[in-house]
Short mmCIF file of C-alpha atoms in Angstrom, two decimals:
data_model
loop_
_atom_site.label_atom_id
_atom_site.label_comp_id
_atom_site.label_asym_id
_atom_site.label_seq_id
_atom_site.Cartn_x
_atom_site.Cartn_y
_atom_site.Cartn_z
CA GLN A 2 0.01 -0.20 -0.03
CA MET A 3 2.61 2.39 0.74
CA ALA A 4 4.54 1.93 -2.55
CA PHE A 5 1.43 2.88 -4.02
CA GLN A 6 0.97 5.56 -2.16
CA ILE A 7 4.31 6.43 -3.07
CA ALA A 8 3.47 5.81 -6.70
CA LEU A 9 0.80 8.59 -6.55
CA GLY A 10 3.06 11.16 -4.50
CA VAL A 11 0.54 10.83 -1.42
CA ILE A 12 3.55 10.46 0.71
CA ILE A 13 6.75 11.51 0.60
CA PRO A 14 9.04 8.66 1.97
CA THR A 15 12.06 8.22 3.89
CA TYR A 16 15.12 7.16 1.69
CA GLU A 17 14.83 3.31 3.22
CA GLU A 18 11.04 3.45 2.39
CA GLU A 19 11.50 4.49 -0.88
CA CYS A 20 14.36 1.98 -1.89
CA ALA A 21 12.11 -0.61 0.12
CA ALA A 22 9.43 0.28 -2.10
CA ASP A 23 11.49 0.29 -5.58
CA CYS A 24 11.34 -3.34 -5.88
CA ASN A 25 12.66 -4.17 -9.43
CA GLY A 26 15.51 -1.47 -8.41
CA ASP A 27 14.41 0.66 -11.70
CA GLY A 28 15.50 3.56 -9.67
CA PHE A 29 11.37 4.62 -10.04
CA VAL A 30 8.30 3.67 -7.49
CA SER A 31 5.52 2.81 -9.22
CA ALA A 32 2.37 0.56 -9.83
CA ALA A 33 4.55 -2.08 -11.22
CA ASP A 34 6.26 -2.03 -7.98
CA ALA A 35 3.45 -2.36 -5.64
CA GLN A 36 1.90 -5.19 -8.23
CA LEU A 37 5.35 -7.15 -7.53
CA ILE A 38 5.46 -6.56 -3.77
CA PHE A 39 1.38 -7.78 -3.69
CA LEU A 40 2.48 -10.78 -5.15
CA THR A 41 5.53 -11.77 -3.50
CA ALA A 42 3.09 -11.30 -0.12
CA LEU A 43 1.17 -14.17 -1.97
CA GLY A 44 4.13 -15.93 -2.43
CA VAL A 45 4.12 -16.21 -6.17
CA ASP A 46 6.94 -13.88 -7.09
CA GLU A 47 10.17 -12.39 -5.44
CA CYS A 48 11.16 -8.66 -4.73
CA ALA A 49 14.90 -7.89 -4.71
CA ASP A 50 15.43 -4.68 -2.23
CA PRO A 51 17.45 -2.58 -4.09
CA LEU A 52 18.69 -0.47 -1.01
CA GLU A 53 22.44 -1.47 -1.11
CA THR A 54 22.77 -0.41 -5.01
CA ARG A 55 20.25 2.21 -5.44
CA LEU A 56 21.61 5.79 -5.00
CA SER A 57 20.41 8.53 -2.78
CA GLY A 58 18.42 11.19 -4.79
CA ALA A 59 17.40 9.39 -7.72
CA ASP A 60 14.78 11.52 -9.61
CA LEU A 61 11.27 10.28 -9.70
CA ARG A 62 9.78 12.30 -12.88
CA HIS A 63 11.50 10.76 -16.09
CA SER A 64 10.18 13.18 -19.01
CA TYR A 65 8.63 10.69 -21.63
CA GLN A 66 10.72 11.20 -25.05
CA PRO A 67 8.41 10.53 -28.00
CA PRO A 68 10.46 8.02 -30.06
CA ASP A 69 11.64 9.11 -33.44
CA ARG A 70 9.47 6.85 -35.99
CA ILE A 71 6.43 6.67 -38.13
CA ILE A 72 3.21 5.94 -36.47
CA ASP A 73 1.78 2.26 -37.97
CA ILE A 74 -0.61 0.08 -36.94
CA ASN A 75 2.13 -2.10 -35.31
CA SER A 76 2.63 0.67 -32.83
CA ASN A 77 1.43 1.08 -29.00
CA MET A 78 -0.49 4.36 -29.02
CA ILE A 79 -1.84 6.55 -26.71
CA GLN A 80 -4.45 9.68 -27.84
CA VAL A 81 -5.60 12.24 -25.16
CA ASP A 82 -8.00 14.37 -26.35
CA PRO A 83 -8.15 17.95 -26.10
CA VAL A 84 -10.68 20.09 -23.69
CA SER A 85 -13.05 22.40 -25.08
CA GLY A 86 -15.96 24.37 -23.43
CA TYR A 87 -17.11 27.36 -22.26
CA GLU A 88 -16.51 28.75 -18.32
CA GLY A 89 -18.15 26.75 -16.12
CA ASP A 90 -18.73 23.81 -17.95
CA SER A 91 -17.83 20.12 -16.41
CA VAL A 92 -16.07 18.41 -19.54
CA THR A 93 -15.13 14.71 -19.62
CA ILE A 94 -12.34 13.74 -22.13
CA SER A 95 -10.96 9.84 -22.66
CA PHE A 96 -7.64 8.59 -22.73
CA TRP A 97 -7.83 6.44 -25.63
CA LEU A 98 -5.40 3.27 -25.39
CA ASP A 99 -4.59 1.18 -28.76
CA ASN A 100 -2.42 -1.74 -27.63
CA PRO A 101 -1.86 -4.44 -30.26
CA THR A 102 1.17 -5.75 -29.06
CA ILE A 103 1.15 -6.10 -25.43
CA GLU A 104 -1.05 -6.92 -22.37
CA VAL A 105 -1.59 -4.45 -19.82
CA ASP A 106 -1.76 -5.00 -15.65
CA ALA A 107 0.32 -2.01 -14.23
CA PHE A 108 0.54 1.63 -15.45
CA THR A 109 1.72 4.65 -13.77
CA LEU A 110 1.66 8.10 -15.76
CA ASN A 111 2.04 11.92 -15.07
CA LEU A 112 -0.32 14.05 -17.11
CA GLY A 113 -0.01 18.07 -17.08
CA PHE A 114 -2.79 20.48 -17.93
CA ASP A 115 -2.89 24.41 -17.78
CA HIS A 116 -4.23 24.81 -13.94
CA THR A 117 -5.60 27.99 -14.90
CA ILE A 118 -8.39 27.04 -17.13
CA LEU A 119 -8.63 23.44 -15.81
CA GLU A 120 -9.77 22.34 -12.72
CA LEU A 121 -9.65 18.93 -12.37
CA THR A 122 -12.70 17.11 -10.33
CA ASP A 123 -12.90 13.33 -11.27
CA LEU A 124 -10.71 10.82 -12.71
CA VAL A 125 -12.79 7.19 -13.10
CA PRO A 126 -11.60 4.24 -15.14
CA GLY A 127 -12.60 3.96 -18.61
CA ASP A 128 -13.93 0.61 -20.35
CA LEU A 129 -10.72 -1.01 -20.28
CA ASN A 130 -10.95 -2.32 -16.67
CA PRO A 131 -9.74 -5.52 -15.71
CA GLU A 132 -11.10 -4.87 -12.07
CA TRP A 133 -7.64 -2.76 -11.05
CA ILE A 134 -6.58 -4.19 -7.41
CA ASP A 135 -5.66 -0.55 -6.93
CA PHE A 136 -6.85 2.41 -8.76
CA GLY A 137 -6.00 5.60 -8.11
CA TRP A 138 -4.88 9.54 -8.93
CA ASN A 139 -3.09 12.35 -6.98
CA ILE A 140 -2.52 15.95 -8.13
CA THR A 141 1.59 16.00 -7.74
CA ASP A 142 2.00 19.65 -8.21
CA GLU A 143 -0.07 22.43 -9.97
CA GLY A 144 -1.05 21.45 -13.03
CA ILE A 145 0.33 17.72 -12.78
CA VAL A 146 -1.66 14.80 -11.70
CA THR A 147 -0.37 11.19 -11.57
CA VAL A 148 -2.54 8.50 -12.23
CA ALA A 149 -1.65 4.58 -11.38
CA ALA A 150 -2.79 1.17 -11.49
CA TYR A 151 -2.36 -2.47 -10.96
CA THR A 152 -3.51 -6.10 -10.91
CA LEU A 153 -2.27 -9.55 -10.10
CA GLY A 154 -2.01 -9.92 -14.39
CA MET A 155 -2.17 -13.56 -13.38
CA ASP A 156 -4.79 -14.62 -15.80
CA VAL A 157 -6.75 -13.11 -18.82
CA TYR A 158 -9.30 -11.61 -16.73
CA GLN A 159 -6.49 -9.41 -14.95
CA GLN A 160 -5.22 -7.61 -17.44
CA ILE A 161 -6.22 -5.38 -20.52
CA PRO A 162 -5.41 -7.97 -23.66
CA ALA A 163 -3.16 -7.26 -26.17
CA GLY A 164 -5.21 -6.12 -29.06
CA SER A 165 -7.24 -4.07 -27.30
CA GLU A 166 -8.63 -0.34 -28.06
CA GLY A 167 -10.31 1.61 -25.99
CA VAL A 168 -10.92 4.50 -22.96
CA LEU A 169 -8.09 3.39 -20.00
CA PHE A 170 -9.54 6.30 -17.78
CA GLU A 171 -11.86 9.62 -18.03
CA ILE A 172 -11.08 13.04 -16.76
CA THR A 173 -13.56 15.49 -15.59
CA PHE A 174 -12.12 18.99 -15.62
CA LEU A 175 -14.36 22.23 -14.46
CA LEU A 176 -13.47 24.66 -17.00
CA LEU A 177 -12.53 28.55 -15.12
CA SER A 178 -12.60 30.15 -18.51
CA ASP A 179 -13.35 29.17 -22.09
CA ALA A 180 -11.28 26.54 -23.91
CA HIS A 181 -10.57 26.02 -27.14
CA GLU A 182 -8.85 22.76 -27.34
CA SER A 183 -6.53 23.11 -24.33
CA GLU A 184 -4.35 20.27 -24.30
CA VAL A 185 -3.33 17.51 -21.79
CA ASN A 186 -0.13 16.35 -22.06
CA VAL A 187 1.50 13.25 -21.16
CA LEU A 188 4.79 13.85 -19.22
CA SER A 189 5.77 10.69 -18.45
CA LEU A 190 4.67 7.06 -18.69
CA HIS A 191 5.79 3.57 -16.68
CA ASP A 192 5.14 0.10 -16.40
CA ASP A 193 3.50 -1.53 -19.52
CA LEU A 194 2.75 2.07 -20.99
CA GLN A 195 6.54 3.13 -20.98
CA GLU A 196 6.54 1.84 -25.30
CA PHE A 197 3.86 3.67 -25.66
CA ILE A 198 3.43 6.60 -28.44
CA ILE A 199 1.38 9.65 -28.01
CA PHE A 200 -0.60 11.21 -30.30
#
């Protein structure tokens, strides 16, 4: 539970807590670490605590850099709808996933939005919902929201299967002023989404 709270930025861990939560030792605490800790507790996996090799002060936000390649039907793709409306409107947009090559049972990402125009009021799972064991979001900074979820992923009913296309989650904003295609930007992607292309 603490690993998931760290991934969402809900709590600020000590160095020892952060290292212990980084179960896979990649320098980033994410939903995949929480998933692995959960599986270790069930006795079906193993968590390697990287405390002895982890460097202090590792950057927790790795910027997503779009790869230099052409988007085609074989690419894992993510689409984020822009926000349009008038002051006082409540607008819900979708975070689309087009996933032809891999299954998804854990993800962590950071989204940026213009907080002077958009006030985030709700964020819920979309139709691609394998009954997440934990799904959550937290505004970690002005105009930045972290979203994460994981399942056990031990069978086809506990993951978003390869070849899926649909809504990973929906975000609802209150418009503080008129918005004409105000962007919601993906700042970073981790876990099963890290190889996806944004468009």
